[in-house]
């Protein structure tokens, strides 16, 4: 049996590829990236967002690999895994990365971990596999997870609150006090609407339940009818649309393009991910649309764009060339919205720096005795995954950016940037009119007039918003208005029912509070003294009892030992007498 088991194991080892063309594993480590490079059922539609994330990784690697020159020829190699913007394909891509040629060699290179996927649904499915194998994930921004796995790290903090703040700033400048909410069917956009309602404090509130965008194009006509009916039944300032992925908005924009004359209320559209083009939006003077595109600040745009993959970019423009307007069919023609970089670009670049810094620190700790052979040593290759996770968790580094040195760490505050576009009736195109940094205020780039609300009846607006706020904060137990008022005026603790019945008013309340506090302190001190005295008494009594019992044992042992001593002396004397008598007889 043992011989057959040995043969089976030997066969498994021989089956592993030798990888003769593989570079020296001491000279490189592998970093996998799960990127949405394509989408569609056949994974053939190129996504600009994935192209930008790939460029951010290449940009970060160009910086860190130059710093790794002190360790010989050590480099970080990038393994690109296309998720096809689908959770099932993301799982397949993850498995493909784990069983790739490099990772299944007899001597596989050091695997650092995964960057992404930043899509919540895809990450949940992927993490079920990587959690079992203790593989590290680094995500651009913090997301809400039911559990807090030890192998998941976030570069930036949760952006939901600051997104809601930016939207509230925009709605306040427009003078809105209520709106129809239309959201994509995702956890991120639903949470964004909830926080927006809480942050507005009843001053700007949605009308009715939010309208959910369907996952298929067949239901968008019904959604548009719901929007029209909501405007008819309730007078509103405008319509707020929140989407995470641009694909969820395109069918609705097509319907709006065909019905521009029937739509009167202005639109505010907040888009989290890049991917929409300005020619996707309806072009009409009668339809007022404000586009809020979450993006990366302008300072680092040109640095990252130098690393964009040209072949992927050309494929992307070839797919959209037939839809472009006023571009003379130039495949490299860009409009201002398409020129925006996704908000995940900067965190992904920071992730590469943190991985590289953790690699350098681990080499200094594990390979400090291998000075004659720089690079990744055997001790580092055999380092347990939990130790690598603990080392990565404590990482921070300093990088030189356009604004000077900056400290990078996990869950850091990353500047939040929103670009605002609006239709220009003079030039008849969408223009970049303003930006919002960190949700604070509008920074106008052009002198424009924001669209005013079309609502004429404003008398019941404040009352409606306050009513909506009350419904949001309503508790499980209901009480009448009079009872609530009495409870506020007579906010007495239940301890007052033990006091003599006197008139409880604001003048006597403070006096009774002082008396009760002093009584409680005195009663507590009395209990403390009683307990302390009882404990001391038990200790003294126990000690005294031990002394008495020890004396009794001593006396008893003395009495027992005396007869034994007498008997022993008597026996010795008798033995001597008997010996003398026996001697004389002889």
GROMACS .gro file of N, CA and C in nm, residues 286-342:
model
  171
  286UNK      N    1  -3.512   7.171  -2.544
  286UNK     CA    2  -3.625   7.162  -2.452
  286UNK      C    3  -3.600   7.066  -2.336
  287UNK      N    4  -3.505   6.975  -2.352
  287UNK     CA    5  -3.477   6.877  -2.247
  287UNK      C    6  -3.354   6.922  -2.168
  288UNK      N    7  -3.373   6.947  -2.041
  288UNK     CA    8  -3.265   6.998  -1.955
  288UNK      C    9  -3.203   6.880  -1.879
  289UNK      N   10  -3.076   6.854  -1.906
  289UNK     CA   11  -3.004   6.742  -1.844
  289UNK      C   12  -2.873   6.794  -1.787
  290UNK      N   13  -2.847   6.758  -1.662
  290UNK     CA   14  -2.719   6.786  -1.597
  290UNK      C   15  -2.654   6.651  -1.566
  291UNK      N   16  -2.534   6.630  -1.618
  291UNK     CA   17  -2.462   6.504  -1.601
  291UNK      C   18  -2.353   6.524  -1.497
  292UNK      N   19  -2.356   6.442  -1.393
  292UNK     CA   20  -2.252   6.442  -1.289
  292UNK      C   21  -2.171   6.313  -1.304
  293UNK      N   22  -2.051   6.327  -1.358
  293UNK     CA   23  -1.964   6.212  -1.382
  293UNK      C   24  -1.855   6.207  -1.275
  294UNK      N   25  -1.857   6.101  -1.194
  294UNK     CA   26  -1.749   6.081  -1.097
  294UNK      C   27  -1.623   6.040  -1.172
  295UNK      N   28  -1.512   6.107  -1.142
  295UNK     CA   29  -1.391   6.085  -1.220
  295UNK      C   30  -1.268   6.111  -1.133
  296UNK      N   31  -1.152   6.113  -1.199
  296UNK     CA   32  -1.025   6.141  -1.134
  296UNK      C   33  -0.987   6.286  -1.159
  297UNK      N   34  -0.924   6.348  -1.061
  297UNK     CA   35  -0.887   6.488  -1.075
  297UNK      C   36  -0.792   6.507  -1.194
  298UNK      N   37  -0.789   6.628  -1.246
  298UNK     CA   38  -0.719   6.656  -1.371
  298UNK      C   39  -0.567   6.647  -1.359
  299UNK      N   40  -0.513   6.654  -1.240
  299UNK     CA   41  -0.368   6.668  -1.224
  299UNK      C   42  -0.293   6.547  -1.279
  300UNK      N   43  -0.347   6.427  -1.260
  300UNK     CA   44  -0.274   6.305  -1.295
  300UNK      C   45  -0.322   6.243  -1.427
  301UNK      N   46  -0.407   6.311  -1.499
  301UNK     CA   47  -0.464   6.251  -1.619
  301UNK      C   48  -0.357   6.219  -1.724
  302UNK      N   49  -0.276   6.315  -1.757
  302UNK     CA   50  -0.180   6.297  -1.866
  302UNK      C   51  -0.075   6.193  -1.832
  303UNK      N   52  -0.036   6.182  -1.704
  303UNK     CA   53   0.065   6.084  -1.666
  303UNK      C   54   0.016   5.941  -1.688
  304UNK      N   55  -0.109   5.916  -1.655
  304UNK     CA   56  -0.163   5.780  -1.668
  304UNK      C   57  -0.200   5.749  -1.812
  305UNK      N   58  -0.245   5.847  -1.887
  305UNK     CA   59  -0.287   5.822  -2.025
  305UNK      C   60  -0.172   5.778  -2.114
  306UNK      N   61  -0.051   5.806  -2.074
  306UNK     CA   62   0.064   5.762  -2.154
  306UNK      C   63   0.077   5.610  -2.157
  307UNK      N   64   0.017   5.542  -2.059
  307UNK     CA   65   0.030   5.397  -2.049
  307UNK      C   66  -0.095   5.323  -2.097
  308UNK      N   67  -0.186   5.393  -2.164
  308UNK     CA   68  -0.305   5.327  -2.218
  308UNK      C   69  -0.267   5.237  -2.334
  309UNK      N   70  -0.321   5.117  -2.335
  309UNK     CA   71  -0.293   5.019  -2.440
  309UNK      C   72  -0.354   5.068  -2.571
  310UNK      N   73  -0.270   5.087  -2.671
  310UNK     CA   74  -0.317   5.145  -2.798
  310UNK      C   75  -0.411   5.051  -2.872
  311UNK      N   76  -0.380   4.922  -2.873
  311UNK     CA   77  -0.464   4.828  -2.947
  311UNK      C   78  -0.605   4.819  -2.887
  312UNK      N   79  -0.612   4.816  -2.754
  312UNK     CA   80  -0.744   4.814  -2.690
  312UNK      C   81  -0.819   4.944  -2.714
  313UNK      N   82  -0.748   5.055  -2.713
  313UNK     CA   83  -0.814   5.183  -2.735
  313UNK      C   84  -0.867   5.195  -2.878
  314UNK      N   85  -0.792   5.145  -2.974
  314UNK     CA   86  -0.838   5.149  -3.113
  314UNK      C   87  -0.961   5.060  -3.131
  315UNK      N   88  -0.960   4.942  -3.068
  315UNK     CA   89  -1.078   4.855  -3.074
  315UNK      C   90  -1.200   4.923  -3.013
  316UNK      N   91  -1.177   4.995  -2.905
  316UNK     CA   92  -1.287   5.064  -2.840
  316UNK      C   93  -1.347   5.170  -2.932
  317UNK      N   94  -1.262   5.246  -2.999
  317UNK     CA   95  -1.312   5.350  -3.088
  317UNK      C   96  -1.372   5.293  -3.216
  318UNK      N   97  -1.323   5.180  -3.259
  318UNK     CA   98  -1.383   5.116  -3.377
  318UNK      C   99  -1.527   5.074  -3.349
  319UNK      N  100  -1.553   5.033  -3.226
  319UNK     CA  101  -1.689   4.992  -3.191
  319UNK      C  102  -1.784   5.110  -3.184
  320UNK      N  103  -1.735   5.225  -3.147
  320UNK     CA  104  -1.822   5.342  -3.128
  320UNK      C  105  -1.812   5.442  -3.242
  321UNK      N  106  -1.738   5.411  -3.346
  321UNK     CA  107  -1.718   5.508  -3.454
  321UNK      C  108  -1.847   5.542  -3.525
  322UNK      N  109  -1.933   5.444  -3.545
  322UNK     CA  110  -2.057   5.469  -3.619
  322UNK      C  111  -2.155   5.557  -3.542
  323UNK      N  112  -2.135   5.571  -3.410
  323UNK     CA  113  -2.227   5.651  -3.330
  323UNK      C  114  -2.176   5.794  -3.307
  324UNK      N  115  -2.055   5.821  -3.350
  324UNK     CA  116  -1.999   5.952  -3.323
  324UNK      C  117  -2.056   6.056  -3.418
  325UNK      N  118  -2.059   6.177  -3.369
  325UNK     CA  119  -2.110   6.288  -3.447
  325UNK      C  120  -2.004   6.397  -3.453
  326UNK      N  121  -1.988   6.457  -3.567
  326UNK     CA  122  -1.894   6.567  -3.587
  326UNK      C  123  -1.751   6.525  -3.557
  327UNK      N  124  -1.716   6.403  -3.588
  327UNK     CA  125  -1.580   6.356  -3.565
  327UNK      C  126  -1.510   6.318  -3.695
  328UNK      N  127  -1.580   6.326  -3.808
  328UNK     CA  128  -1.524   6.290  -3.938
  328UNK      C  129  -1.471   6.147  -3.939
  329UNK      N  130  -1.536   6.061  -3.860
  329UNK     CA  131  -1.502   5.918  -3.855
  329UNK      C  132  -1.356   5.894  -3.817
  330UNK      N  133  -1.302   5.980  -3.736
  330UNK     CA  134  -1.166   5.960  -3.686
  330UNK      C  135  -1.171   5.865  -3.567
  331UNK      N  136  -1.104   5.748  -3.574
  331UNK     CA  137  -1.117   5.650  -3.465
  331UNK      C  138  -1.056   5.699  -3.334
  332UNK      N  139  -0.971   5.799  -3.337
  332UNK     CA  140  -0.910   5.848  -3.214
  332UNK      C  141  -0.978   5.974  -3.163
  333UNK      N  142  -1.094   6.006  -3.218
  333UNK     CA  143  -1.164   6.127  -3.175
  333UNK      C  144  -1.224   6.106  -3.037
  334UNK      N  145  -1.200   6.201  -2.947
  334UNK     CA  146  -1.251   6.193  -2.811
  334UNK      C  147  -1.336   6.315  -2.782
  335UNK      N  148  -1.441   6.296  -2.704
  335UNK     CA  149  -1.512   6.413  -2.654
  335UNK      C  150  -1.473   6.433  -2.508
  336UNK      N  151  -1.521   6.540  -2.448
  336UNK     CA  152  -1.475   6.576  -2.314
  336UNK      C  153  -1.517   6.475  -2.208
  337UNK      N  154  -1.634   6.415  -2.222
  337UNK     CA  155  -1.677   6.317  -2.123
  337UNK      C  156  -1.600   6.187  -2.137
  338UNK      N  157  -1.573   6.147  -2.258
  338UNK     CA  158  -1.496   6.026  -2.280
  338UNK      C  159  -1.352   6.042  -2.234
  339UNK      N  160  -1.308   6.164  -2.221
  339UNK     CA  161  -1.172   6.192  -2.178
  339UNK      C  162  -1.155   6.179  -2.027
  340UNK      N  163  -1.264   6.159  -1.954
  340UNK     CA  164  -1.256   6.146  -1.809
  340UNK      C  165  -1.196   6.010  -1.770
  341UNK      N  166  -1.117   6.012  -1.662
  341UNK     CA  167  -1.061   5.889  -1.607
  341UNK      C  168  -1.148   5.840  -1.492
  342UNK      N  169  -1.161   5.709  -1.481
  342UNK     CA  170  -1.245   5.650  -1.377
  342UNK      C  171  -1.189   5.682  -1.239
   0.00000   0.00000   0.00000
